[in-house]
Structures are given as structure tokens and as C-alpha cells.
JSON list of C-alpha atoms in Angstrom, two decimals:
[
{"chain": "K", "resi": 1, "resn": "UNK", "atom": "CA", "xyz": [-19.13, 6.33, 17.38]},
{"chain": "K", "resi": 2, "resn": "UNK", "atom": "CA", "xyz": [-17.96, 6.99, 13.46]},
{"chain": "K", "resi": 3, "resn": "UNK", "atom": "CA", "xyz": [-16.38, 3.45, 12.37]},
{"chain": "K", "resi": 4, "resn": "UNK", "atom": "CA", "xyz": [-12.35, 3.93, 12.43]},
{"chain": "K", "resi": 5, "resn": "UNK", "atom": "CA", "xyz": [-10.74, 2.74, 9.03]},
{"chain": "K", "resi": 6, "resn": "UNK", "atom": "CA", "xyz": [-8.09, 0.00, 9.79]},
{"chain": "K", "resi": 7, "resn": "UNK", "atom": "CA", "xyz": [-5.08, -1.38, 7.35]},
{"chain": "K", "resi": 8, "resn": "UNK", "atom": "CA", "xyz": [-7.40, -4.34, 5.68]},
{"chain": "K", "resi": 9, "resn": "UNK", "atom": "CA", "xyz": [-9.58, -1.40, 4.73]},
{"chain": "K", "resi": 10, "resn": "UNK", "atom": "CA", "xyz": [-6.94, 0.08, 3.13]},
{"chain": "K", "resi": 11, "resn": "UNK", "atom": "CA", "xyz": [-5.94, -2.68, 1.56]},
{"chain": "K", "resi": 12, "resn": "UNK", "atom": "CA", "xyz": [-9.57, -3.72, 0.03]},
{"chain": "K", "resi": 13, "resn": "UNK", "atom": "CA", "xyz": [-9.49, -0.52, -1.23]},
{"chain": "K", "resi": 14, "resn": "UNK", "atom": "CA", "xyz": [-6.64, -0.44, -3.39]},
{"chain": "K", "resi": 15, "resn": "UNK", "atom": "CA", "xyz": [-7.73, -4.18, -4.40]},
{"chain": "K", "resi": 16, "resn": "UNK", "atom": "CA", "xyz": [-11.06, -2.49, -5.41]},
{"chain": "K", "resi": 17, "resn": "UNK", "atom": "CA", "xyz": [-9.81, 0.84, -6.89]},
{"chain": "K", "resi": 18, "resn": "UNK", "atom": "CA", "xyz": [-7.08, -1.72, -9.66]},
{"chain": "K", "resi": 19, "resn": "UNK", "atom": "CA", "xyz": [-9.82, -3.62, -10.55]},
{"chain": "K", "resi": 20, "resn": "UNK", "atom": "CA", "xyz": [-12.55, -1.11, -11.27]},
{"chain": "K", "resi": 21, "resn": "UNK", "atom": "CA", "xyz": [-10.39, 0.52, -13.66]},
{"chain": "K", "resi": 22, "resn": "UNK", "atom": "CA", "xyz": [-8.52, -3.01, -14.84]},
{"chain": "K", "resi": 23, "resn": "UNK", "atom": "CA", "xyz": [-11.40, -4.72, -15.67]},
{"chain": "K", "resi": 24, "resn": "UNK", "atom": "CA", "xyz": [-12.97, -1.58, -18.40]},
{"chain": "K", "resi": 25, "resn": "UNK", "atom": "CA", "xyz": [-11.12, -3.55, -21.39]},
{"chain": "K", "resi": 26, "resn": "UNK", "atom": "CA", "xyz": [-8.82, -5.86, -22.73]},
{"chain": "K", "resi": 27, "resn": "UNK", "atom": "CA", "xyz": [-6.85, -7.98, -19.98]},
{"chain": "K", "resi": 28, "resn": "UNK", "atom": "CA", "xyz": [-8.65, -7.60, -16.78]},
{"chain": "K", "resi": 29, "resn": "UNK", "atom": "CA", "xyz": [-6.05, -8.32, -14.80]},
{"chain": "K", "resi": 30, "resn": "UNK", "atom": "CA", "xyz": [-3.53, -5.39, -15.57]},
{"chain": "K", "resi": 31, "resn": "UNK", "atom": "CA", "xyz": [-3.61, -1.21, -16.34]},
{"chain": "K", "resi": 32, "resn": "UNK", "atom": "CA", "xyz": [-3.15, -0.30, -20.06]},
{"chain": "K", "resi": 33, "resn": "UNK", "atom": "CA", "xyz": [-2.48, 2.81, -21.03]},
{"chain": "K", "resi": 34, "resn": "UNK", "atom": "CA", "xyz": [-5.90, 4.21, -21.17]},
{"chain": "K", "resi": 35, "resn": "UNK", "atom": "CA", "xyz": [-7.38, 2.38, -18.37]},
{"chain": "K", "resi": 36, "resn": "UNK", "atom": "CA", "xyz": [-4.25, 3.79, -16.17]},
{"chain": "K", "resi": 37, "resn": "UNK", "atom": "CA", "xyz": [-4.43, 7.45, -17.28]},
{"chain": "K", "resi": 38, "resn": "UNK", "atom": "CA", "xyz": [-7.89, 7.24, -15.96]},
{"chain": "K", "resi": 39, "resn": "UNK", "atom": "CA", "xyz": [-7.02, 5.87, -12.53]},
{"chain": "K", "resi": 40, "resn": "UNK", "atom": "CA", "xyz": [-4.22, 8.31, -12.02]},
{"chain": "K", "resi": 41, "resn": "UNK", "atom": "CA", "xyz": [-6.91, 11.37, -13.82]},
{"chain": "K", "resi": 42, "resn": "UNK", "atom": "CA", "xyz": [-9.48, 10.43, -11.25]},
{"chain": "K", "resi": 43, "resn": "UNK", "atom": "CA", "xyz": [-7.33, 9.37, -7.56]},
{"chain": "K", "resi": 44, "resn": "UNK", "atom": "CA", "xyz": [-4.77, 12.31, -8.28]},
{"chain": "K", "resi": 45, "resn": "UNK", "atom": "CA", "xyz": [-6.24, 14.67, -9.89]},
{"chain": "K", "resi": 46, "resn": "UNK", "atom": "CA", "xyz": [-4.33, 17.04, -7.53]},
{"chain": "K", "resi": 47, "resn": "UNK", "atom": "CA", "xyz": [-0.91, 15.14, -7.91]},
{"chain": "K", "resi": 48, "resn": "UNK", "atom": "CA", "xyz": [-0.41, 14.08, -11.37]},
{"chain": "K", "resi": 49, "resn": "UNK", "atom": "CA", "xyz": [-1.93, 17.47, -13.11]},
{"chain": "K", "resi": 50, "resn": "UNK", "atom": "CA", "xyz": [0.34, 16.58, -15.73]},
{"chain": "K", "resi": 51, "resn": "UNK", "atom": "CA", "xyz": [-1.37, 13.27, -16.86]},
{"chain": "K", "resi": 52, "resn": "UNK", "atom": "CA", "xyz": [-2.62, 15.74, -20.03]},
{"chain": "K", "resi": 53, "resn": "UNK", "atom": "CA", "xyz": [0.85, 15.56, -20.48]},
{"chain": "K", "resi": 54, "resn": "UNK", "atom": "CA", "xyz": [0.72, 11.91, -22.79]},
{"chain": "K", "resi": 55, "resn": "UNK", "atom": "CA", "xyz": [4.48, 11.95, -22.62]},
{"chain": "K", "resi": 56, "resn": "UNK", "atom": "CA", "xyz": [4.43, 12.22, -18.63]},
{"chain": "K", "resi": 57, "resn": "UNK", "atom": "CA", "xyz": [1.61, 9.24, -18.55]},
{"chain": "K", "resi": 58, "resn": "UNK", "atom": "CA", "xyz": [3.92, 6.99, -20.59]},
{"chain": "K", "resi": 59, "resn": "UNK", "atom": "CA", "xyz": [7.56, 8.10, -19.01]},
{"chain": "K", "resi": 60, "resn": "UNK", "atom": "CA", "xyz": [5.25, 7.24, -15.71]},
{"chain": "K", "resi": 61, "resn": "UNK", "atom": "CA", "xyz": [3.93, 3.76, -17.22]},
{"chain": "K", "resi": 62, "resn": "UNK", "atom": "CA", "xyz": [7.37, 2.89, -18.38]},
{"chain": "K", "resi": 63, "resn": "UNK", "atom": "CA", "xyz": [9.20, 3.09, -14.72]},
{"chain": "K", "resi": 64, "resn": "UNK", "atom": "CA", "xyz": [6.50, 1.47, -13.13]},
{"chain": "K", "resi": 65, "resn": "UNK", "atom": "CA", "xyz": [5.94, -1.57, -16.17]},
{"chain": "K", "resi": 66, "resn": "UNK", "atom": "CA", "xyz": [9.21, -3.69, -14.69]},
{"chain": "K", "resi": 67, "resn": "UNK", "atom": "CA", "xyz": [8.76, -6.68, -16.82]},
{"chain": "K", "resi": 68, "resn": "UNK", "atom": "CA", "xyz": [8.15, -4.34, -19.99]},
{"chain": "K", "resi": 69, "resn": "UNK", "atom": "CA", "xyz": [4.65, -6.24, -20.40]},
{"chain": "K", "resi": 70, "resn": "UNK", "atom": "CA", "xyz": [3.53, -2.59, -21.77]},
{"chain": "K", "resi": 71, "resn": "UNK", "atom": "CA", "xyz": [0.69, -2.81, -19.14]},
{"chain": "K", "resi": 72, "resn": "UNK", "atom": "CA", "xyz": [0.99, -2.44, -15.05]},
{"chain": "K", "resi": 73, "resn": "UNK", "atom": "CA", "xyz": [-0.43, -5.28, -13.23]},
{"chain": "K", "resi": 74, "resn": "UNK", "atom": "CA", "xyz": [-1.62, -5.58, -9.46]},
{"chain": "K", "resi": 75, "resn": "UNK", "atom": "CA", "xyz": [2.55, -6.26, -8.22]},
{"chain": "K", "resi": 76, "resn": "UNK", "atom": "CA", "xyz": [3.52, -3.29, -9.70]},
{"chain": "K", "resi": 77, "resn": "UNK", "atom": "CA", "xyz": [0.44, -1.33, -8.93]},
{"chain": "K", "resi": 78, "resn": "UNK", "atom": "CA", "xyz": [1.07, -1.71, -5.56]},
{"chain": "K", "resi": 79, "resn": "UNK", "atom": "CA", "xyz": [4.88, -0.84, -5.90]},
{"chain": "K", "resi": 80, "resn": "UNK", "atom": "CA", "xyz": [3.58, 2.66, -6.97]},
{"chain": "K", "resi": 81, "resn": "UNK", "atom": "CA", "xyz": [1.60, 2.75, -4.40]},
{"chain": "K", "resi": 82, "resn": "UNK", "atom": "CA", "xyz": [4.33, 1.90, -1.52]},
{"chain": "K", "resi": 83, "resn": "UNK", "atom": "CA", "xyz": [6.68, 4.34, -3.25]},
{"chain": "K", "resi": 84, "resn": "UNK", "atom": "CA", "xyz": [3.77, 7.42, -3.08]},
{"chain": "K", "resi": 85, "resn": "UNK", "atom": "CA", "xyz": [3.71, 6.58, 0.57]},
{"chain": "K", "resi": 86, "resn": "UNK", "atom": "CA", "xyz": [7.22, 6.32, 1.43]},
{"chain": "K", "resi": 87, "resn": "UNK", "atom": "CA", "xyz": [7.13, 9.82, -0.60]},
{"chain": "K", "resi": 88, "resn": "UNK", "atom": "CA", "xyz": [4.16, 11.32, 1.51]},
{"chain": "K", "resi": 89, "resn": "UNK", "atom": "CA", "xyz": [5.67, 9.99, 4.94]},
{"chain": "K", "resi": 90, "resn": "UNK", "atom": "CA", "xyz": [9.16, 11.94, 4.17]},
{"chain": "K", "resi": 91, "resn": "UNK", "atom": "CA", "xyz": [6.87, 14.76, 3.56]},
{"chain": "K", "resi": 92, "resn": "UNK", "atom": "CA", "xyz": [5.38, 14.68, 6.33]},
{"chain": "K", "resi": 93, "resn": "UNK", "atom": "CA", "xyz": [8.48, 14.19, 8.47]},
{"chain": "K", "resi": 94, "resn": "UNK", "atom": "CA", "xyz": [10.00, 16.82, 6.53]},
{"chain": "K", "resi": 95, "resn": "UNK", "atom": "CA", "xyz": [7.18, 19.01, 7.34]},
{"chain": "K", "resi": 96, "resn": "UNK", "atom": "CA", "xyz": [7.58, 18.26, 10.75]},
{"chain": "K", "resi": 97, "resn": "UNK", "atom": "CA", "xyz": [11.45, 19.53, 10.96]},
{"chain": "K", "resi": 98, "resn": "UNK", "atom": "CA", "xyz": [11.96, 22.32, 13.22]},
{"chain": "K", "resi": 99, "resn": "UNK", "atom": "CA", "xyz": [8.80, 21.58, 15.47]},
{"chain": "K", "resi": 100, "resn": "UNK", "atom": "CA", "xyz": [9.41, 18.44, 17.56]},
{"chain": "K", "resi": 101, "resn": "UNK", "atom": "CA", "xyz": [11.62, 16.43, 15.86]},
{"chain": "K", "resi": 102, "resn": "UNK", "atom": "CA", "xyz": [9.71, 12.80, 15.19]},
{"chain": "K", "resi": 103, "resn": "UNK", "atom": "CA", "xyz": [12.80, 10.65, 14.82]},
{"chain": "K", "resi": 104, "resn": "UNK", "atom": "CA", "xyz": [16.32, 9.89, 16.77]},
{"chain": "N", "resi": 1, "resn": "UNK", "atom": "CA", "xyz": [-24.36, 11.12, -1.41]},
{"chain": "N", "resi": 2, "resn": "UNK", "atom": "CA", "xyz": [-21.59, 9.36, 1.16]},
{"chain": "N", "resi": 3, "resn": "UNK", "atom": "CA", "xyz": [-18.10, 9.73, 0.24]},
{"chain": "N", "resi": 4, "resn": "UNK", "atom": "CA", "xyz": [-16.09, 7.74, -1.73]},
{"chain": "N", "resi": 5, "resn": "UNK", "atom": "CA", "xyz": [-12.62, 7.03, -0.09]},
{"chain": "N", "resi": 6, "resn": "UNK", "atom": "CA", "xyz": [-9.94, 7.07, -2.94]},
{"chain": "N", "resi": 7, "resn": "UNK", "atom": "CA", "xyz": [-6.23, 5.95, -3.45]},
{"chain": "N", "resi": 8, "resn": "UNK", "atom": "CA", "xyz": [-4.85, 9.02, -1.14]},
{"chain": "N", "resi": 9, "resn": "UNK", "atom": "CA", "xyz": [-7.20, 8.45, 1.49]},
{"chain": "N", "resi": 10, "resn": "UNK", "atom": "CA", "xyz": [-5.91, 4.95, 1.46]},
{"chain": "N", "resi": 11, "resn": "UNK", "atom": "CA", "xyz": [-2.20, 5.97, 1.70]},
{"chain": "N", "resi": 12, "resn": "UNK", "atom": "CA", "xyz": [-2.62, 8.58, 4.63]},
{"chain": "N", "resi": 13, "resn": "UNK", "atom": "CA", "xyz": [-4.24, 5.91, 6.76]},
{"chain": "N", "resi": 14, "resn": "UNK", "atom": "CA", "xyz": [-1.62, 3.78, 6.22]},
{"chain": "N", "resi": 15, "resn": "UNK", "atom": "CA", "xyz": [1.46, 6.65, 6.91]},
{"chain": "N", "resi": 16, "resn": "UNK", "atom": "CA", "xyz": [-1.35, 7.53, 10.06]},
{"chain": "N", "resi": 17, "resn": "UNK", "atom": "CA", "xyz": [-1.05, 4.13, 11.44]},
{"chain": "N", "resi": 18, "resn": "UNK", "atom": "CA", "xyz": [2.71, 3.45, 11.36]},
{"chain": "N", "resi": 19, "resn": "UNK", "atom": "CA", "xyz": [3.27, 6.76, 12.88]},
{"chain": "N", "resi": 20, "resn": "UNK", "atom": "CA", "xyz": [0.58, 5.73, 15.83]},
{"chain": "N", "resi": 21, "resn": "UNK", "atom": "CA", "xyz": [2.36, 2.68, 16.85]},
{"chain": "N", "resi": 22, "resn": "UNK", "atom": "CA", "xyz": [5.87, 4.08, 15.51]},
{"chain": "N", "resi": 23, "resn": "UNK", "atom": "CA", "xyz": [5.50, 6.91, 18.34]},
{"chain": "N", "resi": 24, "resn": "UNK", "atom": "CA", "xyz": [4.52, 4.69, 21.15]},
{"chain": "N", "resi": 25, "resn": "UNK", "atom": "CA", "xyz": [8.46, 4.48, 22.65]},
{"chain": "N", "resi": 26, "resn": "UNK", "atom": "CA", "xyz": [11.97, 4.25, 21.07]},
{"chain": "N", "resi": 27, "resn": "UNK", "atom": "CA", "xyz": [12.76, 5.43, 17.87]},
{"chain": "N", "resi": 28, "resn": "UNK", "atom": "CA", "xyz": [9.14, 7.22, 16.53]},
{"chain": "N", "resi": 29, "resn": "UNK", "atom": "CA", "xyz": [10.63, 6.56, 13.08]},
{"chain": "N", "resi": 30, "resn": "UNK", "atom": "CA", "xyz": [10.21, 2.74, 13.02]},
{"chain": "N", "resi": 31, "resn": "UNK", "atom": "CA", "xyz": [8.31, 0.29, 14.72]},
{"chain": "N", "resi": 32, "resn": "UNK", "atom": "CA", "xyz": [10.19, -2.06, 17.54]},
{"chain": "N", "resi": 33, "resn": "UNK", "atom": "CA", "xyz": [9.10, -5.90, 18.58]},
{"chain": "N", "resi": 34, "resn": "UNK", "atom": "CA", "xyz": [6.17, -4.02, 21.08]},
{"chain": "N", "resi": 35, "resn": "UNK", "atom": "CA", "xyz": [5.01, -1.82, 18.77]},
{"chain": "N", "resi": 36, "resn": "UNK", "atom": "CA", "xyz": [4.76, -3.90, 15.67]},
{"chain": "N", "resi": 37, "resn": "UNK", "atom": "CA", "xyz": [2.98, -6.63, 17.33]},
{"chain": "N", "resi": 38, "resn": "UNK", "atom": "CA", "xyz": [0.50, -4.24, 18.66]},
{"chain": "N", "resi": 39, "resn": "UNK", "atom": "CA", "xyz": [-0.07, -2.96, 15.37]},
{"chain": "N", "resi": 40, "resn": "UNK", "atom": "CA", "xyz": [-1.05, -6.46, 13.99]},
{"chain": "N", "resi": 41, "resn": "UNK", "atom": "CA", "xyz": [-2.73, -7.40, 16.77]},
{"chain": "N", "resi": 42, "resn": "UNK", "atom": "CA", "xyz": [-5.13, -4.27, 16.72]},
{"chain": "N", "resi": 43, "resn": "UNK", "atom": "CA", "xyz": [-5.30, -3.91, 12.69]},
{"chain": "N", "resi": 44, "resn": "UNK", "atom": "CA", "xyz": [-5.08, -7.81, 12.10]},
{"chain": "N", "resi": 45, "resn": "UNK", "atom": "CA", "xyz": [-6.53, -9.44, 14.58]},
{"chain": "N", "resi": 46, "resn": "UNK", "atom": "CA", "xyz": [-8.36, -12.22, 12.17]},
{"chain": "N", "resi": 47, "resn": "UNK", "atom": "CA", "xyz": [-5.82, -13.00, 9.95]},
{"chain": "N", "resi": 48, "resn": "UNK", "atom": "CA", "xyz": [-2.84, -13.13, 12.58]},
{"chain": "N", "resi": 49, "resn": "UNK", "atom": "CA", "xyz": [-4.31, -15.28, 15.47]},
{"chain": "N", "resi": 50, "resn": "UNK", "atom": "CA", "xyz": [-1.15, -16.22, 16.51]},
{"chain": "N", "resi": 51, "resn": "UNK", "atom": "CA", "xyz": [0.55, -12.99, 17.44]},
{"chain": "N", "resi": 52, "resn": "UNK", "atom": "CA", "xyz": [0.37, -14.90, 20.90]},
{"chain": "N", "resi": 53, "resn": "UNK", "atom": "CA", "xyz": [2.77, -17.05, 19.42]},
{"chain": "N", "resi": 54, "resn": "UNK", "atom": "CA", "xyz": [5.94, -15.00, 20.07]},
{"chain": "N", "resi": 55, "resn": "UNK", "atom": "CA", "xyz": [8.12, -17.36, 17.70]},
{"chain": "N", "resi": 56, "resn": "UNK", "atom": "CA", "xyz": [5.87, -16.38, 14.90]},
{"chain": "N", "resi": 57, "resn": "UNK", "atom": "CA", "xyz": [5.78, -12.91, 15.58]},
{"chain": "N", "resi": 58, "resn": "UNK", "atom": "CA", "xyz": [9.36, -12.73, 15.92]},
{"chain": "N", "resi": 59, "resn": "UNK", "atom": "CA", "xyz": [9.72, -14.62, 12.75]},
{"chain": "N", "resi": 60, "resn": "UNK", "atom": "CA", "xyz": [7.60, -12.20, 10.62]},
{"chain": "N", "resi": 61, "resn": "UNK", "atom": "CA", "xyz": [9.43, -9.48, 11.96]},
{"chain": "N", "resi": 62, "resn": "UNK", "atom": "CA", "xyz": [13.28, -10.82, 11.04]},
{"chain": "N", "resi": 63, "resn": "UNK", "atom": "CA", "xyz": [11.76, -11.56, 7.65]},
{"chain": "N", "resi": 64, "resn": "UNK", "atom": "CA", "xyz": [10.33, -7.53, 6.85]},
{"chain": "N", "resi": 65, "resn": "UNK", "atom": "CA", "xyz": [13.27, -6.60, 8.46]},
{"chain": "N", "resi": 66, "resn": "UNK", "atom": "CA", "xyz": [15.33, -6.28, 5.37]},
{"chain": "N", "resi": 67, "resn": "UNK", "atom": "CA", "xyz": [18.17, -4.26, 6.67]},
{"chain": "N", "resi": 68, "resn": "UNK", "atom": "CA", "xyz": [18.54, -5.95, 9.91]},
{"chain": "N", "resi": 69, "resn": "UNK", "atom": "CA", "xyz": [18.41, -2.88, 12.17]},
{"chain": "N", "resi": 70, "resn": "UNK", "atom": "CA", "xyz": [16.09, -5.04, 14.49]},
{"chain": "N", "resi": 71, "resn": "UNK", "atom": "CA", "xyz": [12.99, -2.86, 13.34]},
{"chain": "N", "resi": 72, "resn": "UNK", "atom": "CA", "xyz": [10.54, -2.27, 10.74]},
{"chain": "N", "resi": 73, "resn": "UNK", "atom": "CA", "xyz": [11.07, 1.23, 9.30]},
{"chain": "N", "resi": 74, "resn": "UNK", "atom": "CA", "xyz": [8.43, 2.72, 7.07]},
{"chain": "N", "resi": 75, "resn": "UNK", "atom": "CA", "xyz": [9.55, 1.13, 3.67]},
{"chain": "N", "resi": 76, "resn": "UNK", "atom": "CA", "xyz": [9.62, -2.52, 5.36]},
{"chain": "N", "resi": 77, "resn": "UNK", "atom": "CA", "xyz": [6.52, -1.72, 6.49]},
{"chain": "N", "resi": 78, "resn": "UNK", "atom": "CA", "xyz": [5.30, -0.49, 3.25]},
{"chain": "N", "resi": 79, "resn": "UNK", "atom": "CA", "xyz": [6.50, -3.57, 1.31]},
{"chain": "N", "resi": 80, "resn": "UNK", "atom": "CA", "xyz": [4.68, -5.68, 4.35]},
{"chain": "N", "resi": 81, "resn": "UNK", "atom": "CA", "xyz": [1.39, -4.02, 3.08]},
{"chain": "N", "resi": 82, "resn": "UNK", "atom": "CA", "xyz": [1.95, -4.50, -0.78]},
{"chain": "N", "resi": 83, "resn": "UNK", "atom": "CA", "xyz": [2.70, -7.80, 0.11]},
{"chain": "N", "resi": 84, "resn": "UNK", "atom": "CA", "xyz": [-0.51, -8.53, 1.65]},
{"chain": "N", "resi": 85, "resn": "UNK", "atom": "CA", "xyz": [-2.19, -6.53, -0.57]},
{"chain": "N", "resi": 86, "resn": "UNK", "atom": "CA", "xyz": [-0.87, -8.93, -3.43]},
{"chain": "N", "resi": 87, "resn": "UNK", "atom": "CA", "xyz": [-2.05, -12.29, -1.42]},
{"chain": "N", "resi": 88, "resn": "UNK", "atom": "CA", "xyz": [-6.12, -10.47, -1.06]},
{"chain": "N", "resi": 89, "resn": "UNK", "atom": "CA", "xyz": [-6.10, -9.81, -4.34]},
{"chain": "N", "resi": 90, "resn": "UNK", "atom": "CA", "xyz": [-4.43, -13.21, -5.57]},
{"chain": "N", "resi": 91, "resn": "UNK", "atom": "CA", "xyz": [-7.29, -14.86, -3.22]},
{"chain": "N", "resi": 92, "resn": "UNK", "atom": "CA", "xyz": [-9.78, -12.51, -4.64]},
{"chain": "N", "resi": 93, "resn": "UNK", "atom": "CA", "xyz": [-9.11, -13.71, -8.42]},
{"chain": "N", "resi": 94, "resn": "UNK", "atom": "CA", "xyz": [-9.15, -17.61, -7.17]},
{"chain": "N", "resi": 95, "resn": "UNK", "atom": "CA", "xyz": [-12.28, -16.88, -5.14]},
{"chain": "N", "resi": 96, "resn": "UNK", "atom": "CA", "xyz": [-13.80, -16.18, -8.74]},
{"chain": "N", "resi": 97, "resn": "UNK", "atom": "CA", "xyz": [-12.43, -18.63, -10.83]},
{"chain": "N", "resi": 98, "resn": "UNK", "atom": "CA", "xyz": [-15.08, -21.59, -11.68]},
{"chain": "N", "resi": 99, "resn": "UNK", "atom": "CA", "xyz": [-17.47, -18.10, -12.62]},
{"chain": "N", "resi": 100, "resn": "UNK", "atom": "CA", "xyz": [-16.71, -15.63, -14.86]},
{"chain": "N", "resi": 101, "resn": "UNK", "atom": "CA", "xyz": [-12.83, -16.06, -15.33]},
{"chain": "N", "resi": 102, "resn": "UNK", "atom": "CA", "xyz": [-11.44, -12.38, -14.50]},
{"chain": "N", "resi": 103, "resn": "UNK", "atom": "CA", "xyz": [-8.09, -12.49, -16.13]},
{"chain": "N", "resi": 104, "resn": "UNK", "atom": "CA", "xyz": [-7.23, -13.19, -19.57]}
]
């Protein structure tokens, strides 16, 4: 029987994933610019095929830095991350529309 | 070479999992008092040992429940996870202090 992921998995995972690429230089405990242009180069390569695009990177970096530290740390990190979902779940439901409908 | 999971992989468990309990009865868009504790008691069942305790599971609940509908739609649930997700990797950092210090 193949090992089912569960949430904590999910959640070690994006623990692991901020500090691989947090800890390459400077202060290990937040994204700078390079360090987060890698992250998003390398986990969305499919999603972000802008991140070429340096002024995309830092109009991205800027809504997600809320306490204009110029860097992301883990809090806002994971805010990204929440907001992707809540994106890929309306998706989904939206991609679901005209089949059964999932929701009252 | 065995895969690496990544930051997407991460994200569809976690839409795959609300949407598994989120189904069960009711409203398939957001989790009710049944559903949500059997989604902590099957993906947390060491760190919430007292979803027995129907005061404290109750009490979690009212406090994700942000816009008092009397259920935990996707985004509560989402900020539920970051949340967590913040605490591991607060523990993680204090877990390594006395050793190499990780943050500046």
C-alpha cells in the first residue's frame, strides 16, 4: 500500500521548501529578491513564466512584502501560499460548473 | 531517482483534503462540526488528542470561523493551515537555537 500524504506533510513541506531557498544568503530567515525569484523559477515554473519578467518578480514581491521589510518572510510566505490555493480551489470549482454542481 | 514533491503538489493535497471531508454531507463547499472534526482527527491525530474533548473542538472551530456562518469554508480553512504552518516552523527555528543560530 503506497503511503497517503496527509496535511502535516504538507505542511513540512512548505516549512522545508522556505528554508532551502531562505537560508542560500543573507538573512536566513526571510526571501530576498534573488533567493525568491528562484523559489517561484523552480516550484512554478509552469505558473509564473513571467518571473524573466524582473518587473513582474518585484510588482509580485511588493504585494506580498506587507511590512515593506523589502524581503518576504515565513508569515507572508505562507499568505501566498493560502491565496494560490484559495485561487486553485475556485478553479477547480469553476471547472466543475455545469457537471454536478459541488456547492449549495 | 524518487520524486521530489514541490510547492503545487503541496497545495493540491491540501484543496484534495478539504474537498474529501467538505463532500461528506451538507454544504460540499465548507466543512460542518462532523466533518471538520473528522478531518483533524484523521490528518492530526498527534497534535489534537483532544478532539474527544467536544468543548475544545467546538472552540477551535468558533475561532477559524471568521464569518460566523457556523462552518469553516475553504479560506478559514486555509488561514487554519498557514497558521499551523507558522507555529512548525516557529518550533523548528527554537528547536535549533543553542546550535547554529538560523536567523539573523
Amino acid at each position: 500500500v503506497a503511503y497517503i500524504p496527509t496535511l502535516p506533510d504538507a505542511l513540512a513541506l512548505m516549512v522545508g521548501i522556505f528554508h532551502e531557498y531562505a537560508g542560500k544568503d543573507g538573512n536566513a530567515c526571510s526571501l530576498n529578491k534573488g533567493e525568491f525569484k528562484d523559489l517561484i523559477d523552480a516550484q512554478f515554473p509552469q505558473v509564473f513564466q513571467n518571473s524573466k519578467d524582473k518587473e513582474g518578480i518585484q510588482k509580485l514581491m511588493n504585494d506580498l512584502d506587507r511590512d515593506k521589510s523589502g524581503e518576504i518572510d515565513f508569515t507572508e510566505y505562507m499568505t501566498f501560499l493560502a491565496s494560490l490555493a484559495v485561487v486553485c480551489n475556485e478553479y477547480l470549482l469553476e471547472s466543475l460548473k455545469g457537471g454536478k454542481k459541488p456547492c449549495k
